[in-house]
Structures are given as structure tokens and as C-alpha cells.
XYZ file of N, CA and C in Angstrom:
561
model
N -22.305 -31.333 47.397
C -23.508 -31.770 46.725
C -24.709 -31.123 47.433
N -25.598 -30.475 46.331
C -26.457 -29.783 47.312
C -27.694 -31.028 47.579
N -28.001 -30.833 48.910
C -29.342 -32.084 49.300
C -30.660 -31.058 49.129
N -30.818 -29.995 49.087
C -31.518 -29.567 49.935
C -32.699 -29.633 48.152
N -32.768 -30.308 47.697
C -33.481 -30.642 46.372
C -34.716 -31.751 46.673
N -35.471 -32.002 45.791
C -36.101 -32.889 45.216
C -35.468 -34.352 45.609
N -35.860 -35.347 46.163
C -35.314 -36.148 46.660
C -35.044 -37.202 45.740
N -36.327 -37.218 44.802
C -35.510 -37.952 43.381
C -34.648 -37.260 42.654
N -34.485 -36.468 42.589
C -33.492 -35.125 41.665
C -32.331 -36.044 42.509
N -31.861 -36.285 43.865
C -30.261 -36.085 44.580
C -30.724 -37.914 44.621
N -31.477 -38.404 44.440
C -31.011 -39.442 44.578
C -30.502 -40.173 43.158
N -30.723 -39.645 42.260
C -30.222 -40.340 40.601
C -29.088 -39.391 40.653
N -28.687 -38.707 41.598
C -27.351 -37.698 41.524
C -26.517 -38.409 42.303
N -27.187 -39.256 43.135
C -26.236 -39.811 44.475
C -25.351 -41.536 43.571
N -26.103 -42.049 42.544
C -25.596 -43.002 42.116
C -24.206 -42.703 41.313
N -23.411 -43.088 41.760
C -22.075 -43.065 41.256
C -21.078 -41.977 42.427
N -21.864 -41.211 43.377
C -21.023 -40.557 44.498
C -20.554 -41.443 44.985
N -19.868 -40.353 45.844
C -18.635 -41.232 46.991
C -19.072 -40.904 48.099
N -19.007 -41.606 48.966
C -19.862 -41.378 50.371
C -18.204 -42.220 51.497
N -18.091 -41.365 52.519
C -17.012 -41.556 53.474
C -17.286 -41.481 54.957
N -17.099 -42.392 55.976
C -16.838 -42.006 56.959
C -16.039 -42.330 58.014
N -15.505 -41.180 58.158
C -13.856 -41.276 58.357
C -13.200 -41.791 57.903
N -12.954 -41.608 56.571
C -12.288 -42.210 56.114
C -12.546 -43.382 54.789
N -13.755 -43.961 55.596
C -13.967 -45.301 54.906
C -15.256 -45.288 54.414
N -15.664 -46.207 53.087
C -16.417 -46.157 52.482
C -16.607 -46.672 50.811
N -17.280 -45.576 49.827
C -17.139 -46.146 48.909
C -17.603 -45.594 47.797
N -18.513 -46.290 46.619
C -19.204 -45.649 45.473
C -20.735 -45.934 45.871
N -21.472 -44.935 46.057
C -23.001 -45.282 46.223
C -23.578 -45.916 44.867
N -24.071 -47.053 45.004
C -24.717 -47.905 43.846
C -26.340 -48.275 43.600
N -26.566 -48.071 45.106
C -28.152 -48.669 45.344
C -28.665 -47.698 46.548
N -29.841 -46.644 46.215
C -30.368 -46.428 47.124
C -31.916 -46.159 46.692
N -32.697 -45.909 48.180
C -34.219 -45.498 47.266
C -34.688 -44.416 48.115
N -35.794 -43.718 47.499
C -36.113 -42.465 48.099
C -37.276 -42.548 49.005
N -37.760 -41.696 49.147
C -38.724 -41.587 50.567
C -38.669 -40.237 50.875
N -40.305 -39.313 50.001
C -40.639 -38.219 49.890
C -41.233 -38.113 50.852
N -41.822 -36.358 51.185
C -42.591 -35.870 52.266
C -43.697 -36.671 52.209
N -44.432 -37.044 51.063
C -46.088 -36.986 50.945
C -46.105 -38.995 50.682
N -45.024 -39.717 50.813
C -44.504 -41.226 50.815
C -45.445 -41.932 52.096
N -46.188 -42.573 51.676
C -46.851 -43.117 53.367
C -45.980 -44.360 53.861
N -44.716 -44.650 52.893
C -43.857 -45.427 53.573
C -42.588 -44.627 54.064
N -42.972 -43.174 54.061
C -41.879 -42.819 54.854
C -41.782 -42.474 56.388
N -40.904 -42.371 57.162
C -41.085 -41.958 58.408
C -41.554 -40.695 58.910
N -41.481 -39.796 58.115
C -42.329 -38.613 58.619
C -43.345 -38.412 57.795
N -44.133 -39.091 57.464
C -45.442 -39.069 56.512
C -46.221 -38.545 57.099
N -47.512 -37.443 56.810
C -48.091 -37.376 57.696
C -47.377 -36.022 58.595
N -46.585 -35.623 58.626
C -46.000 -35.109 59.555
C -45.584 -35.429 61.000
N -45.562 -36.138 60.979
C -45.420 -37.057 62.279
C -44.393 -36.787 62.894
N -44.308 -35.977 63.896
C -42.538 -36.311 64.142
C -42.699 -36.578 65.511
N -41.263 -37.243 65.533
C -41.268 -37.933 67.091
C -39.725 -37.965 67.018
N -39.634 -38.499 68.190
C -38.136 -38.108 68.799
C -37.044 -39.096 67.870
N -37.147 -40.384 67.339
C -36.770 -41.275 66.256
C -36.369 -40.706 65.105
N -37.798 -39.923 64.620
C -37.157 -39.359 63.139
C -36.853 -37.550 63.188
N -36.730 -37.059 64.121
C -36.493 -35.558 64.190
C -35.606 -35.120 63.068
N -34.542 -35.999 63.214
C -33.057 -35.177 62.067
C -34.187 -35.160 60.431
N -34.897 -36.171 60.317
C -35.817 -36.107 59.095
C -36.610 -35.097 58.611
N -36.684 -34.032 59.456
C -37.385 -32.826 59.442
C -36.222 -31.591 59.315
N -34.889 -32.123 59.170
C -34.016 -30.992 58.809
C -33.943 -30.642 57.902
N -33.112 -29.982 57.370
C -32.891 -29.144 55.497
C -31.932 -30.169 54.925
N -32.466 -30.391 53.752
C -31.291 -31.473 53.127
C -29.961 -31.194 53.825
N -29.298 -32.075 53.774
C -27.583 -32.475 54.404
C -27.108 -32.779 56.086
N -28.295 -33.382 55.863
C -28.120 -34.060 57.418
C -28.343 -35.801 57.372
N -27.673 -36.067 58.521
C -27.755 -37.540 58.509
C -29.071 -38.225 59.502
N -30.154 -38.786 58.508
C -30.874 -39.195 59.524
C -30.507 -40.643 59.964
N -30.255 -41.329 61.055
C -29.532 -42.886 61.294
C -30.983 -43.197 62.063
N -31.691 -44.681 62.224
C -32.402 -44.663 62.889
C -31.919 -47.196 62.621
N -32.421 -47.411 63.996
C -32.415 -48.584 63.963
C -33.384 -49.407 63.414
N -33.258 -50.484 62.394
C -34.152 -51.178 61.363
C -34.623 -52.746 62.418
N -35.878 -52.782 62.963
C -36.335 -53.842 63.840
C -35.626 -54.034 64.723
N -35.050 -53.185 65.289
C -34.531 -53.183 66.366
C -33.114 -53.816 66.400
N -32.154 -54.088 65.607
C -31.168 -54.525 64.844
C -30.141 -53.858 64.214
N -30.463 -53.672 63.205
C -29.386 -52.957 61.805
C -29.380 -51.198 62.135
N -28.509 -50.337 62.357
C -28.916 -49.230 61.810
C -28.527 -48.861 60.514
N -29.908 -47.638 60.185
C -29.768 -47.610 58.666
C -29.608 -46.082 58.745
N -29.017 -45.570 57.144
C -28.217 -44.265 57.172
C -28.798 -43.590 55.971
N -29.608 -42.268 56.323
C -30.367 -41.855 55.270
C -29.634 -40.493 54.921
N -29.777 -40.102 53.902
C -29.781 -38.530 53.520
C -30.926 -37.434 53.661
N -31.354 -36.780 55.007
C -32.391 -35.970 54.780
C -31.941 -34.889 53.009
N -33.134 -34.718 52.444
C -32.747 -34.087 51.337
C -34.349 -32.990 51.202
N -34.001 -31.933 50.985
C -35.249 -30.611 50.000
C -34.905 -29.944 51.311
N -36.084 -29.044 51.956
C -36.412 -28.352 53.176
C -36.335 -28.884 54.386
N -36.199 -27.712 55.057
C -36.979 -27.960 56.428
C -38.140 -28.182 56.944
N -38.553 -29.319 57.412
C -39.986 -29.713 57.846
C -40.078 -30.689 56.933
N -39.781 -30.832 55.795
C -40.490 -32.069 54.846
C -40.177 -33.072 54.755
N -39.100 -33.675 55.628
C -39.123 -35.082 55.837
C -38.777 -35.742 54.901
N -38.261 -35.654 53.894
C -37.780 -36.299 52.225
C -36.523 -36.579 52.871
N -36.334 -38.043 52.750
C -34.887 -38.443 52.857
C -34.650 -39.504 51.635
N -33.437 -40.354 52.056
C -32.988 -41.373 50.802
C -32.137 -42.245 52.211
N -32.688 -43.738 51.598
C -31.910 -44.495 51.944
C -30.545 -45.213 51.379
N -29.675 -45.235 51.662
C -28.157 -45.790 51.518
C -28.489 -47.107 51.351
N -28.839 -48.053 50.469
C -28.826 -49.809 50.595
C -27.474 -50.045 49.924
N -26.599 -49.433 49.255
C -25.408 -50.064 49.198
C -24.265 -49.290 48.644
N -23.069 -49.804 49.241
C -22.086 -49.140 48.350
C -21.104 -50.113 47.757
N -20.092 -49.879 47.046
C -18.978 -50.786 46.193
C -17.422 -49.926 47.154
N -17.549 -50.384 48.472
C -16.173 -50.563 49.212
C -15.057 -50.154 48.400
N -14.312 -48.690 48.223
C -13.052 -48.609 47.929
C -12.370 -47.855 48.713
N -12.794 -47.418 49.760
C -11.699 -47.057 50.876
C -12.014 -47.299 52.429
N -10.786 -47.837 53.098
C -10.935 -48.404 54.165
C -10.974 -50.147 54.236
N -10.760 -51.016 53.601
C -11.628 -52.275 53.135
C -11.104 -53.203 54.138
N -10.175 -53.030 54.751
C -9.672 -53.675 56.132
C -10.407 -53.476 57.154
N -10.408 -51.986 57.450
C -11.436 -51.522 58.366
C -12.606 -52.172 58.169
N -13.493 -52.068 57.282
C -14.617 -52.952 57.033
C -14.805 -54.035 57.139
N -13.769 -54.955 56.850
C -13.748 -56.608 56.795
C -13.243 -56.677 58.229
N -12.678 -56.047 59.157
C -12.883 -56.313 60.389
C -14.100 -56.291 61.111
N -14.804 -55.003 60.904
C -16.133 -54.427 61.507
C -16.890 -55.365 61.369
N -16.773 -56.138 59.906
C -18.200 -57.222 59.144
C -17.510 -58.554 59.533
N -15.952 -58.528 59.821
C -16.453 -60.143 60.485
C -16.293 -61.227 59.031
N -15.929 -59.953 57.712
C -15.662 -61.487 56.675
C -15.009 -60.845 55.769
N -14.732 -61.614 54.831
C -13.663 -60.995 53.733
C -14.319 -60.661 52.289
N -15.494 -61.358 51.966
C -15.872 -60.928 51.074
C -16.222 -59.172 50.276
N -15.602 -59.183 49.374
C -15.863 -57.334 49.193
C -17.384 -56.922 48.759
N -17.585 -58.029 48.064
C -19.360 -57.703 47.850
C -20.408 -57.949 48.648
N -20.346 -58.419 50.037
C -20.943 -58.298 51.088
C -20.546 -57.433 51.762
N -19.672 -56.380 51.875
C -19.141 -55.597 53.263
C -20.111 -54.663 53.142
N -20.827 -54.347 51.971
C -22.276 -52.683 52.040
C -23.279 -53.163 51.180
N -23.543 -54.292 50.789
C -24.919 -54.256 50.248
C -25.916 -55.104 51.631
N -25.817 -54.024 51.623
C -27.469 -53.859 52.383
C -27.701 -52.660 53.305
N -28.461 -51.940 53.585
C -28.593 -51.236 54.945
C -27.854 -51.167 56.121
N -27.697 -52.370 56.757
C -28.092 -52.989 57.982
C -26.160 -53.000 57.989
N -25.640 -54.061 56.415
C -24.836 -53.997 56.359
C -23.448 -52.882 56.411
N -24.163 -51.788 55.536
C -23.273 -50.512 55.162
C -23.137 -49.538 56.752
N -24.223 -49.729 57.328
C -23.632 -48.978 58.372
C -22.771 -50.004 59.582
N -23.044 -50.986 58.928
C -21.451 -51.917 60.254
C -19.977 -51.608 59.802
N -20.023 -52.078 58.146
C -19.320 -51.371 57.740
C -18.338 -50.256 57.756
N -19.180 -49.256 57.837
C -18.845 -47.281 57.967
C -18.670 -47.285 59.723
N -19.203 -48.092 60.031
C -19.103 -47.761 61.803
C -20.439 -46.580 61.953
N -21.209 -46.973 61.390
C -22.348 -45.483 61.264
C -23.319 -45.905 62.594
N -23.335 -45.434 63.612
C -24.527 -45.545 64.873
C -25.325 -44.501 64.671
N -26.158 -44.485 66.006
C -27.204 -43.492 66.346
C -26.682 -42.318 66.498
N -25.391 -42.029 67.286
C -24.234 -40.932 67.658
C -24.220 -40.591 65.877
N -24.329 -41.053 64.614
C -24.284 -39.816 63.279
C -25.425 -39.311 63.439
N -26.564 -40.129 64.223
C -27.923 -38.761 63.772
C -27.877 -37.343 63.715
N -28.628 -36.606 63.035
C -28.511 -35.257 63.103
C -27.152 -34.255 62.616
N -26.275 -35.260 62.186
C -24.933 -34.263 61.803
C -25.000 -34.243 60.809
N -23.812 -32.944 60.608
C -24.348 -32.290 58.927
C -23.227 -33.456 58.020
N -23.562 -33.445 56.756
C -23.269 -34.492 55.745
C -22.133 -33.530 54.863
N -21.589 -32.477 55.512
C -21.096 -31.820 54.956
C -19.629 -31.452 55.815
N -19.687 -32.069 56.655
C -18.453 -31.902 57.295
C -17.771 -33.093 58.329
N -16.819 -33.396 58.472
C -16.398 -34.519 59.207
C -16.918 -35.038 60.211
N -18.089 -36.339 60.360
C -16.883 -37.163 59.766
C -17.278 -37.657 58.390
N -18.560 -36.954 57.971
C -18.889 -37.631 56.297
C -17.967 -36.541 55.302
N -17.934 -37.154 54.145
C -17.415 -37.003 52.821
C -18.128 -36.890 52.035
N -18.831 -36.641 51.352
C -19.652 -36.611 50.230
C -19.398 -36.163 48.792
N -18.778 -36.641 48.043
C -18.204 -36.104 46.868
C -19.062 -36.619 45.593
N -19.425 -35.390 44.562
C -19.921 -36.092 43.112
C -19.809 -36.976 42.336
N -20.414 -37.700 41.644
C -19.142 -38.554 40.888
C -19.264 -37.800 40.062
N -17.631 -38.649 39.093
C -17.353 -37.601 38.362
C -17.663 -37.632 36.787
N -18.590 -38.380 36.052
C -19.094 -39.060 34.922
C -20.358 -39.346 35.049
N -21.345 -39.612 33.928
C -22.429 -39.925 34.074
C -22.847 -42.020 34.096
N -23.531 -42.012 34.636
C -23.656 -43.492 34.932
C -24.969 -43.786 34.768
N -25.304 -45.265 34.030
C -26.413 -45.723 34.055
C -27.020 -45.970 35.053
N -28.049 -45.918 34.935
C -29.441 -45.752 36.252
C -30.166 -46.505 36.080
N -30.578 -48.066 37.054
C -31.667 -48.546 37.199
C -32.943 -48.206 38.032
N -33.945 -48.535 37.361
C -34.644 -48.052 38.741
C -36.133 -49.398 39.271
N -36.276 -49.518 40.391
C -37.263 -50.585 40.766
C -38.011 -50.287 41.689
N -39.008 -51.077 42.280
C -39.749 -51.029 43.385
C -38.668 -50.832 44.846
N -39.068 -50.217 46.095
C -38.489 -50.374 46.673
C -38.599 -51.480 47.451
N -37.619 -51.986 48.656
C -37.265 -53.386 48.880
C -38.093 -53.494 50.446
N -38.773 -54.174 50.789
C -39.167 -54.716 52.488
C -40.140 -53.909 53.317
N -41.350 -53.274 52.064
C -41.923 -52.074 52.680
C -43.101 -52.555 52.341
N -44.221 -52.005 53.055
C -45.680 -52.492 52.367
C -46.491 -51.465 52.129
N -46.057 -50.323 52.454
C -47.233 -49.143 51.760
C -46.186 -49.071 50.505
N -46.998 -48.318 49.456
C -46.394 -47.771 48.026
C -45.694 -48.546 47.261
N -45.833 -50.115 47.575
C -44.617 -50.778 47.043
C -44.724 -50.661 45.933
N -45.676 -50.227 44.904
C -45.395 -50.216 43.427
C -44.447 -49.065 43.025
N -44.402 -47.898 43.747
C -43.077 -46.808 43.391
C -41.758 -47.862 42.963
N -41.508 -47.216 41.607
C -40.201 -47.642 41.424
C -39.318 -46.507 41.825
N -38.866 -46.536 43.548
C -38.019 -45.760 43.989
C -36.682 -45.692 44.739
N -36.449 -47.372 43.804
C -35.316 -47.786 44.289
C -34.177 -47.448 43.073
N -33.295 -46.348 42.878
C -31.885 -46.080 41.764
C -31.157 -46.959 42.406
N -30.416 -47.532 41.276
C -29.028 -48.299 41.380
C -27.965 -47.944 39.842
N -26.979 -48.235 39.909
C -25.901 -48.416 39.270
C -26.056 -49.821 38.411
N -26.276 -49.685 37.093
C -26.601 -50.511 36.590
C -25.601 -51.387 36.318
N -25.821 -53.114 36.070
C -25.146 -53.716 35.916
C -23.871 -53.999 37.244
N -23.903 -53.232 38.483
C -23.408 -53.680 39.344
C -23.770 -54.708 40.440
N -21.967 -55.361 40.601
C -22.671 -56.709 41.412
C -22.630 -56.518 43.115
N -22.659 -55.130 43.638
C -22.266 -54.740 44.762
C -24.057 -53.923 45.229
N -24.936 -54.396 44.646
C -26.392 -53.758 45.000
C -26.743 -54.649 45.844
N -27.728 -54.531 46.592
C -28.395 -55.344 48.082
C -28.876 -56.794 47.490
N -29.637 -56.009 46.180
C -30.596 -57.232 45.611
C -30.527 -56.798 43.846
N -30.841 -57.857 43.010
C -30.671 -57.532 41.760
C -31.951 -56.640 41.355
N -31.739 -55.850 40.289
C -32.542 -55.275 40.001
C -33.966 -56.054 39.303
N -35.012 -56.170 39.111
C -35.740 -57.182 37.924
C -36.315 -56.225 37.271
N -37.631 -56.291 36.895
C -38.476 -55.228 36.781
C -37.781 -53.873 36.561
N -37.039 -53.279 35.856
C -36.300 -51.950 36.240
C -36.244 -51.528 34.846
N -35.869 -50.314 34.589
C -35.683 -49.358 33.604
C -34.985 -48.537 33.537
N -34.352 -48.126 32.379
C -32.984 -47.269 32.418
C -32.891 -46.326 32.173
N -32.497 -45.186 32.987
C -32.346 -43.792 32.795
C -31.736 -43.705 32.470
């Protein structure tokens, strides 16, 4: 899958992929974007600092960075080099590995093991050690899906600059997204 695009272009491309690591993982259902020129993104501004560096790579890299000091979260740098356009991962629908996961998470439920951020990388086993690696070779997977799929789209979730962007895609009608869609519209 090429990243190195338009970050809304790969992220309405990313709904219905398969995303793996090592092994385990799933169907991407819910994620939202976060362009160069986004003042809720981390390299807005150009800003770079030692936190978001991988964010300044060429699409197909993994930027991982820790959410309040807590959760880490698992982005797709996506377009050029220098521009800082990534996509966040808020959820996937668990179909490989699901043992592995329900150990990592500590419960059995299948629709809690990746909706959320915080969640999907306990899940995947995704740390700070994925920053900076390419999304194109082990230990990620990244495969197309293989059909076209309905597309919701909404505000994004827990941010306070730009919150009116509806730049959150999901998989419509799925019950494996972080949060339900409201407000949304269908591509």
C-alpha cells in the first residue's frame, strides 16, 4: 500500500485493510487523519522534536508515541518527507492472533481487544521499540482490502484544536469502532 499520498487519500484506503504485527491483528475500521498544516497534529508548525521525529519521514513508517503518559498510540506517517501527515489507528476488528490479544488485554471480550488507541497497541504488543520502522516489512503487515466498503466519517475524538474536521473514517455500521459514529456521512 503506497503511504507516501495524501493522508486523507490512504486513510479512506486504510478502512477495510489488514494491519499485522507479528502476526497478530486485524481489519482497520476506525482511524483519523492528521495533516502537515493540522494544528492538532504533532508536527504542526514544523516542530520537530525528538517524540515526533519518525513523523517527518516519507509515508510507511511507524510513528508510536505515548498518549498522557499511558497508552501508546500507533500512527501511519503518510505523503513526504518533512510533512508530518500521519493517521491514527483507533481501532481494529481482531482476526488474527485473538489469544495472543486476550492475554496481552487481560479479558475476553473480542470487541474490546482494539477499539481504542491505547487499546490496539496492548493488543499488537506495539511499544516505543516500533517507532521509526518501515510499515513495509516485518514485523508489520499491511495488506489492501480486498472490496470496497462503506465509509463513515466524523469529528475527530479527544482533541481541542480543529475539532470540527470530520477526520475521523470508520467502517460503517461496525461494532468494533472506539466510539459510535453520530454526526457522520457516507462515502
Amino acid at each position: 500500500m503506497n503511504l507516501r499520498r495524501n493522508v486523507h487519500e490512504v486513510a479512506h484506503e486504510l478502512i477495510g485493510a489488514t494491519l499485522l504485527v507479528d502476526g497478530v491483528g486485524g481489519t482497520i475500521v476506525e482511524v483519523e487523519a492528521y495533516d502537515h498544516e493540522d494544528p492538532a497534529g504533532h508536527g504542526y508548525g514544523n516542530r520537530r522534536t525528538a517524540r515526533n521525529a519518525s513523523m517527518f519521514k516519507p509515508g510507511g513508517y511507524a510513528y508510536v508515541y505515548r498518549s498522557y503518559g499511558i497508552h501508546w498510540c500507533l500512527n501511519l506517517v503518510c505523503g513526504n518527507e518533512g510533512e508530518a501527515s500521519a493517521i491514527l489507528l483507533r481501532a481494529l476488528q481482531p482476526t488474527h492472533g485473538l489469544e495472543t490479544m486476550r492475554k496481552r488485554r487481560g479479558l475476553d471480550d473480542v470487541r474490546l481487544l482494539c477499539a481504542g488507541p491505547g487499546r490496539l497497541c496492548q493488543a499488537l504488543g506495539v511499544t516505543r521499540e516500533h517507532d521509526g520502522l518501515s510499515l513495509e516489512q516485518p514485523p508489520f503487515s499491511l495488506e489492501p482490502r480486498g472490496a470496497d466498503v462503506e465509509i463513515v466519517t466524523g469529528p475527530r475524538i479527544g482533541i481541542t484544536k480543529a475539532v470540527d474536521r470530520p477526520w475521523r473514517y470508520g467502517l460503517a455500521g461496525s461494532r468494533f469502532v472506539s466510539r459510535p459514529f453520530r454526526a457522520s456521512q457516507t462515502r
